[in-house]
Short mmCIF file of C-alpha atoms in Angstrom, two decimals:
data_model
loop_
_atom_site.label_atom_id
_atom_site.label_comp_id
_atom_site.label_asym_id
_atom_site.label_seq_id
_atom_site.Cartn_x
_atom_site.Cartn_y
_atom_site.Cartn_z
CA UNK N 655 17.12 -1.57 24.56
CA UNK N 656 14.64 -1.03 27.41
CA UNK N 657 11.45 0.21 26.77
CA UNK N 658 10.80 3.71 27.97
CA UNK N 659 7.22 2.93 29.21
CA UNK N 660 7.45 4.74 32.36
CA UNK N 661 8.88 8.06 30.82
CA UNK N 662 6.19 7.75 27.90
CA UNK N 663 3.20 6.84 30.13
CA UNK N 664 1.47 10.27 29.43
CA UNK N 665 1.31 11.28 25.85
CA UNK N 666 3.55 14.63 25.33
CA UNK N 667 1.41 17.84 25.03
CA UNK N 668 2.48 21.20 24.37
CA UNK N 669 5.11 22.54 21.79
CA UNK N 670 8.17 21.05 20.49
CA UNK N 671 11.41 22.32 18.78
CA UNK N 672 11.50 21.95 15.16
CA UNK N 673 13.66 23.14 12.22
CA UNK N 674 11.47 24.90 9.59
CA UNK N 675 12.54 25.75 6.35
CA UNK N 676 10.68 29.11 5.36
CA UNK N 677 12.25 29.95 2.06
CA UNK N 678 15.22 28.53 -0.03
CA UNK N 679 18.32 29.64 2.19
CA UNK N 680 16.23 30.35 5.22
CA UNK N 681 15.82 27.97 8.09
CA UNK N 682 14.97 28.64 11.79
CA UNK N 683 14.37 26.74 14.82
CA UNK N 684 10.71 27.22 15.88
CA UNK N 685 8.41 25.71 18.65
CA UNK N 686 5.16 24.08 17.21
CA UNK N 687 2.43 22.16 18.43
CA UNK N 688 3.03 18.48 19.54
CA UNK N 689 0.67 16.58 17.25
CA UNK N 690 -1.91 14.09 18.58
CA UNK N 691 -2.39 10.81 17.08
CA UNK N 692 -5.69 9.80 15.32
CA UNK N 693 -7.13 6.44 14.74
CA UNK N 694 -4.15 4.14 13.37
CA UNK N 695 -1.40 6.86 13.45
CA UNK N 696 1.74 6.68 15.64
CA UNK N 697 3.51 9.50 17.30
CA UNK N 698 7.37 8.88 17.31
CA UNK N 699 9.42 10.31 19.55
CA UNK N 700 12.53 11.04 17.10
CA UNK N 701 15.91 9.95 18.27
CA UNK N 702 17.65 10.23 15.28
CA UNK N 703 17.13 11.99 12.03
CA UNK N 704 19.73 11.84 9.22
CA UNK N 705 20.22 14.49 6.41
CA UNK N 706 19.20 13.89 2.63
CA UNK N 707 20.45 15.16 -0.51
CA UNK N 708 16.69 15.91 -1.33
CA UNK N 709 16.38 18.16 1.72
CA UNK N 710 19.77 19.87 0.52
CA UNK N 711 17.94 20.66 -2.64
CA UNK N 712 15.10 22.40 -0.99
CA UNK N 713 17.51 24.17 1.14
CA UNK N 714 19.21 25.81 -1.89
CA UNK N 715 16.49 26.15 -4.36
CA UNK N 716 13.22 24.54 -3.05
CA UNK N 717 11.62 21.33 -4.19
CA UNK N 718 8.25 20.49 -5.61
CA UNK N 719 7.60 17.83 -2.82
CA UNK N 720 8.52 19.77 0.08
CA UNK N 721 6.20 22.91 0.89
CA UNK N 722 7.38 25.99 2.70
CA UNK N 723 7.22 27.04 5.09
CA UNK N 724 7.46 23.50 6.54
CA UNK N 725 9.34 21.20 8.95
CA UNK N 726 12.10 19.46 6.89
CA UNK N 727 13.40 15.59 7.37
CA UNK N 728 12.06 12.36 6.45
CA UNK N 729 14.64 10.02 7.46
CA UNK N 730 14.19 9.00 11.16
CA UNK N 731 14.06 6.51 13.80
CA UNK N 732 12.62 6.88 17.41
CA UNK N 733 10.46 5.39 20.16
CA UNK N 734 6.88 5.58 20.07
CA UNK N 735 5.60 8.08 22.44
CA UNK N 736 1.85 7.63 21.73
CA UNK N 737 -0.63 5.76 19.60
CA UNK N 738 -4.20 6.23 18.15
CA UNK N 739 -6.74 3.66 18.28
CA UNK N 740 -6.08 0.61 16.17
CA UNK N 741 -2.56 1.35 15.77
CA UNK N 742 -0.10 -2.06 15.95
CA UNK N 743 2.41 -0.37 17.91
CA UNK N 744 2.84 0.11 21.84
CA UNK N 745 4.16 3.12 23.60
CA UNK N 746 7.72 2.61 24.28
CA UNK N 747 8.52 0.65 21.26
CA UNK N 748 11.82 1.40 19.43
CA UNK N 749 10.73 2.08 15.71
CA UNK N 750 12.35 2.58 12.30
CA UNK N 751 10.13 3.61 9.24
CA UNK N 752 9.95 5.37 5.85
CA UNK N 753 7.95 8.47 5.13
CA UNK N 754 5.33 7.35 2.61
CA UNK N 755 3.44 4.18 1.55
CA UNK N 756 1.41 2.95 -1.30
CA UNK N 757 -2.58 2.98 -1.48
CA UNK N 758 -2.22 -0.45 -2.99
CA UNK N 759 -5.47 -0.05 -4.83
CA UNK N 760 -4.92 2.38 -7.54
CA UNK N 761 -3.68 1.60 -11.19
CA UNK N 762 0.01 1.30 -10.62
CA UNK N 763 -0.23 -0.43 -7.28
CA UNK N 764 -2.34 -3.02 -9.10
CA UNK N 765 0.32 -3.39 -11.81
CA UNK N 766 2.91 -4.09 -9.16
CA UNK N 767 4.10 -0.36 -9.47
CA UNK N 768 3.67 0.69 -6.17
CA UNK N 769 6.50 3.25 -6.34
CA UNK N 770 4.19 5.15 -8.72
CA UNK N 771 1.22 5.22 -6.74
CA UNK N 772 -1.08 8.14 -7.59
CA UNK N 773 -1.44 9.11 -3.88
CA UNK N 774 2.16 8.00 -2.60
CA UNK N 775 3.58 11.55 -2.69
CA UNK N 776 0.39 13.43 -1.53
CA UNK N 777 0.34 11.47 1.55
CA UNK N 778 3.87 11.27 2.69
CA UNK N 779 4.93 12.68 6.02
CA UNK N 780 7.81 15.31 6.35
CA UNK N 781 9.05 16.61 9.57
CA UNK N 782 11.78 14.55 11.31
CA UNK N 783 13.95 17.32 12.29
CA UNK N 784 11.83 17.82 15.46
CA UNK N 785 11.24 16.29 18.46
CA UNK N 786 8.22 14.40 17.55
CA UNK N 787 7.00 13.10 14.20
CA UNK N 788 3.45 11.74 13.68
CA UNK N 789 3.21 9.00 11.43
CA UNK N 790 0.09 8.65 9.48
CA UNK N 791 -1.86 5.26 9.70
CA UNK N 792 -1.30 4.18 6.11
CA UNK N 793 2.44 4.40 6.62
CA UNK N 794 2.72 3.14 10.28
CA UNK N 795 0.48 0.12 8.81
CA UNK N 796 2.58 -0.56 6.13
CA UNK N 797 5.95 0.96 6.36
CA UNK N 798 7.06 1.40 10.04
CA UNK N 799 8.82 -1.52 11.75
CA UNK N 800 10.14 -2.43 15.02
CA UNK N 801 14.20 -1.56 15.53
CA UNK N 802 15.95 -4.31 16.62
CA UNK N 803 18.80 -3.69 19.41
CA UNK N 804 20.89 -4.94 16.88
CA UNK N 805 21.43 -1.66 15.10
CA UNK N 806 21.48 1.82 16.20
CA UNK N 807 18.89 4.47 15.82
CA UNK N 808 21.29 6.28 13.52
CA UNK N 809 21.64 3.16 11.35
CA UNK N 810 18.13 2.64 11.47
CA UNK N 811 17.60 6.13 9.83
CA UNK N 812 19.20 5.19 6.72
CA UNK N 813 15.92 2.75 5.75
CA UNK N 814 14.59 5.41 3.53
CA UNK N 815 17.16 6.09 1.13
CA UNK N 816 18.19 2.43 1.30
CA UNK N 817 14.64 1.52 0.02
CA UNK N 818 15.41 3.80 -2.89
CA UNK N 819 18.49 1.89 -3.48
CA UNK N 820 16.42 -1.14 -3.31
CA UNK N 821 13.87 -0.11 -5.55
CA UNK N 822 16.78 0.36 -8.26
CA UNK N 823 18.60 -2.85 -7.63
CA UNK N 824 15.23 -4.83 -8.04
CA UNK N 825 15.16 -3.53 -11.72
CA UNK N 826 18.72 -4.69 -12.60
CA UNK N 827 19.65 -8.31 -13.52
CA UNK N 828 22.54 -8.52 -11.16
CA UNK N 829 24.79 -11.61 -11.53
CA UNK N 830 27.93 -12.77 -9.95
CA UNK N 831 30.00 -11.80 -13.06
CA UNK N 832 28.21 -8.56 -13.66
CA UNK N 833 30.50 -5.61 -14.09
CA UNK N 834 29.06 -2.70 -12.62
CA UNK N 835 30.20 0.94 -12.66
CA UNK N 836 28.74 3.20 -10.18
CA UNK N 837 29.44 7.17 -10.95
CA UNK N 838 29.03 9.47 -7.90
CA UNK N 839 30.59 8.45 -4.35
CA UNK N 840 27.88 10.34 -2.28
CA UNK N 841 25.63 8.52 0.07
CA UNK N 842 23.51 6.75 -2.44
CA UNK N 843 26.36 5.86 -4.50
CA UNK N 844 28.08 4.30 -1.49
CA UNK N 845 24.83 2.43 -0.61
CA UNK N 846 24.59 1.10 -4.24
CA UNK N 847 28.04 -0.37 -3.87
CA UNK N 848 26.97 -2.29 -0.39
CA UNK N 849 23.64 -3.52 -1.73
CA UNK N 850 25.04 -4.55 -4.83
CA UNK N 851 27.88 -6.53 -3.02
CA UNK N 852 24.79 -8.14 -0.92
CA UNK N 853 23.11 -9.03 -4.25
CA UNK N 854 26.02 -10.94 -5.44
CA UNK N 855 28.13 -8.76 -7.76
CA UNK N 856 31.83 -9.12 -7.37
CA UNK N 857 33.32 -6.60 -9.78
CA UNK N 858 32.20 -3.04 -8.64
CA UNK N 859 33.69 -0.08 -9.64
CA UNK N 860 33.08 3.61 -8.01
CA UNK N 861 34.03 6.59 -9.94
CA UNK N 862 34.34 10.11 -8.71
CA UNK N 863 36.48 12.82 -7.59
CA UNK N 864 36.57 13.03 -3.71
CA UNK N 865 39.29 10.97 -2.63
CA UNK N 866 37.81 10.46 0.87
CA UNK N 867 34.32 9.06 -0.43
CA UNK N 868 36.30 7.15 -2.81
CA UNK N 869 37.99 5.19 0.08
CA UNK N 870 34.47 4.57 1.69
CA UNK N 871 33.77 2.70 -1.42
CA UNK N 872 36.80 0.72 -1.11
CA UNK N 873 35.86 -0.37 2.33
CA UNK N 874 32.43 -1.28 0.94
CA UNK N 875 34.06 -3.57 -1.79
CA UNK N 876 34.37 -1.46 -4.58
CA UNK N 877 37.33 -0.89 -7.00
CA UNK N 878 37.93 3.12 -7.23
CA UNK N 879 38.79 5.33 -10.14
CA UNK N 880 38.65 9.00 -10.75
CA UNK N 881 35.44 9.97 -12.86
CA UNK N 882 37.33 11.52 -15.76
CA UNK N 883 39.52 8.11 -16.03
CA UNK N 884 36.80 5.48 -16.11
CA UNK N 885 38.28 2.01 -17.92
CA UNK N 886 36.51 0.01 -20.01
CA UNK N 887 32.81 -0.61 -20.41
CA UNK N 888 30.33 -2.29 -18.29
CA UNK N 889 27.35 -4.62 -18.23
CA UNK N 890 25.69 -1.98 -15.77
CA UNK N 891 26.26 1.68 -15.27
CA UNK N 892 24.40 3.75 -12.45
CA UNK N 893 24.49 7.22 -12.51
CA UNK N 894 24.28 8.86 -9.04
CA UNK N 895 25.16 12.38 -9.37
CA UNK N 896 22.05 14.18 -11.00
CA UNK N 897 24.14 16.13 -13.42
CA UNK N 898 22.70 16.02 -17.00
CA UNK N 899 26.44 16.11 -18.28
CA UNK N 900 26.97 12.90 -16.42
CA UNK N 901 23.90 11.45 -17.46
CA UNK N 902 24.90 12.23 -21.16
CA UNK N 903 28.32 10.83 -20.66
CA UNK N 904 27.17 7.65 -18.68
CA UNK N 905 26.07 5.47 -21.70
CA UNK N 906 29.31 5.70 -23.08
CA UNK N 907 30.62 3.47 -20.39
CA UNK N 908 27.83 0.66 -21.17
CA UNK N 909 28.62 -2.32 -23.21
CA UNK N 910 26.43 -3.48 -26.01
CA UNK N 911 23.37 -4.90 -24.54
CA UNK N 912 23.84 -3.72 -21.38
CA UNK N 913 21.81 -1.27 -18.92
CA UNK N 914 22.11 2.23 -17.64
CA UNK N 915 20.46 3.32 -14.57
CA UNK N 916 19.79 7.24 -14.35
CA UNK N 917 19.34 7.37 -10.42
CA UNK N 918 20.23 10.74 -9.70
CA UNK N 919 17.53 13.49 -10.38
CA UNK N 920 18.31 16.35 -12.34
CA UNK N 921 16.21 20.09 -12.03
CA UNK N 922 12.74 19.89 -13.66
CA UNK N 923 12.90 20.86 -17.05
CA UNK N 924 16.59 19.58 -17.74
CA UNK N 925 16.80 18.00 -21.36
CA UNK N 926 19.68 15.37 -21.56
CA UNK N 927 20.59 13.84 -25.24
CA UNK N 928 22.39 10.48 -26.04
CA UNK N 929 23.73 9.17 -29.51
CA UNK N 930 20.86 7.28 -30.89
CA UNK N 931 23.06 5.01 -32.57
CA UNK N 932 24.37 3.66 -29.74
CA UNK N 933 21.11 3.73 -27.92
CA UNK N 934 19.39 1.48 -30.61
CA UNK N 935 22.35 -0.54 -32.47
CA UNK N 936 23.84 -1.41 -29.11
CA UNK N 937 20.47 -2.00 -27.59
CA UNK N 938 21.05 -0.08 -24.55
CA UNK N 939 18.41 -0.59 -21.62
CA UNK N 940 17.69 2.81 -19.97
CA UNK N 941 15.90 2.84 -16.49
CA UNK N 942 15.27 5.42 -14.18
CA UNK N 943 13.93 4.31 -11.05
CA UNK N 944 11.79 6.59 -8.81
CA UNK N 945 10.89 6.28 -5.03
CA UNK N 946 9.96 2.68 -3.79
CA UNK N 947 7.44 0.32 -3.13
CA UNK N 948 6.91 -1.96 0.00
CA UNK N 949 8.90 -4.85 -1.36
CA UNK N 950 11.81 -2.32 -1.64
CA UNK N 951 11.33 -1.28 1.83
CA UNK N 952 11.55 -4.94 3.04
CA UNK N 953 14.48 -5.56 0.95
CA UNK N 954 16.41 -2.63 2.54
CA UNK N 955 15.33 -3.43 6.13
CA UNK N 956 16.72 -6.97 5.59
CA UNK N 957 20.02 -5.57 4.12
CA UNK N 958 20.31 -3.00 7.17
CA UNK N 959 19.94 -5.91 9.66
CA UNK N 960 22.70 -7.92 7.97
CA UNK N 961 25.86 -7.22 9.90
CA UNK N 962 27.94 -7.42 6.67
CA UNK N 963 26.48 -4.18 5.63
CA UNK N 964 28.64 -1.34 7.29
CA UNK N 965 27.32 2.03 6.66
CA UNK N 966 29.12 3.79 9.36
CA UNK N 967 31.07 5.81 6.96
CA UNK N 968 28.28 7.49 5.24
CA UNK N 969 27.40 9.15 8.66
CA UNK N 970 29.76 12.30 9.03
CA UNK N 971 28.77 13.25 12.89
CA UNK N 972 25.91 14.06 15.10
CA UNK N 973 24.48 17.66 15.28
CA UNK N 974 21.54 19.43 16.99
CA UNK N 975 19.02 21.31 15.53
CA UNK N 976 20.28 24.61 16.57
CA UNK N 977 22.88 24.04 13.85
CA UNK N 978 20.47 23.30 11.12
CA UNK N 979 21.15 26.10 8.83
CA UNK N 980 25.02 25.27 9.18
CA UNK N 981 24.66 21.76 8.62
CA UNK N 982 23.29 22.55 5.10
CA UNK N 983 25.98 25.02 4.30
CA UNK N 984 28.46 22.41 5.37
CA UNK N 985 26.82 19.89 2.88
CA UNK N 986 26.69 22.37 0.39
CA UNK N 987 30.58 22.88 0.51
CA UNK N 988 31.11 19.12 0.25
CA UNK N 989 31.97 18.77 4.02
CA UNK N 990 30.43 15.38 4.92
CA UNK N 991 27.79 12.85 3.47
CA UNK N 992 24.92 12.63 5.97
CA UNK N 993 24.72 14.22 9.51
CA UNK N 994 22.48 12.99 12.01
CA UNK N 995 20.25 15.39 14.11
CA UNK N 996 19.58 14.67 17.60
CA UNK N 997 16.23 16.57 18.14
CA UNK N 998 15.68 15.68 21.53
CA UNK N 999 18.95 17.26 23.13
CA UNK N 1000 19.82 20.84 22.72
CA UNK N 1001 23.23 22.06 22.86
CA UNK N 1002 26.57 22.18 20.94
CA UNK N 1003 27.92 20.07 18.42
CA UNK N 1004 29.04 16.76 19.56
CA UNK N 1005 31.61 15.61 16.91
#
């Protein structure tokens, strides 16, 4: 892709269109000021921004990490529109990135637990459902990357959710002969199937209820079954629904000495119960990964650039910011997996 240096030679000023979540169930398209990059910061002209299950949760009931009112969105790719002093990108560069970065200095960072960094959430950036996104210096330095021409802006947006998956896979001891069960054929469950295949797993079962989503899992290399008819036991079970009843049931599918990964996040205050005899005498390892560190981001980027990983089936269509409320109502009703907002072009639905 040719750089848009001439079109972006003058830093954008004035206002931009942005999709603002005012309170649960209520969002509006507003005009807000275009931010100006300070030292080390990068202003990105958003070319694509994908929807996320976390944003859907915020739309439905609010979310502790998403302030309201505020601009939604944290999966993005685009073109550098302006840079602050000392930034390592140039105007016109196509980029892809995530919305957070660890401090690399705190207690957890020093113990190779960057995903638990004490300031990783307080310094995250939100607002990709807008024409421009300001990437803070720390994130621009550690977790913003050039986007090669070999992948689309839409696929590049998947770096953030795939980084979460990479954080989980990093904790698992995946072998070629591992029998893996993934419960929940949503976007994350499908990404786990693709990532596990690239990590060497050859026997992956994807369980769920939605036939269309299970069909996507087959394309990615999984066997499939209905969630109420899961056969056998597995070396690794990965729960991706975030439903407490599924958390509790998942352990029944883990073999002796196996691993249960509880990936799907349940609402705060939720309690889960497990058979203590099985946990103890079957020596079950229980993992519950959160967010991601820099190693996981780089692994996810490597996967995305691999032509063997085809995640096109996860994208359900393109939408415009004007359709924001309808998009989240569609997701609430199970219509689609991930939609791509095209913030720069107002108009009617494309697909």
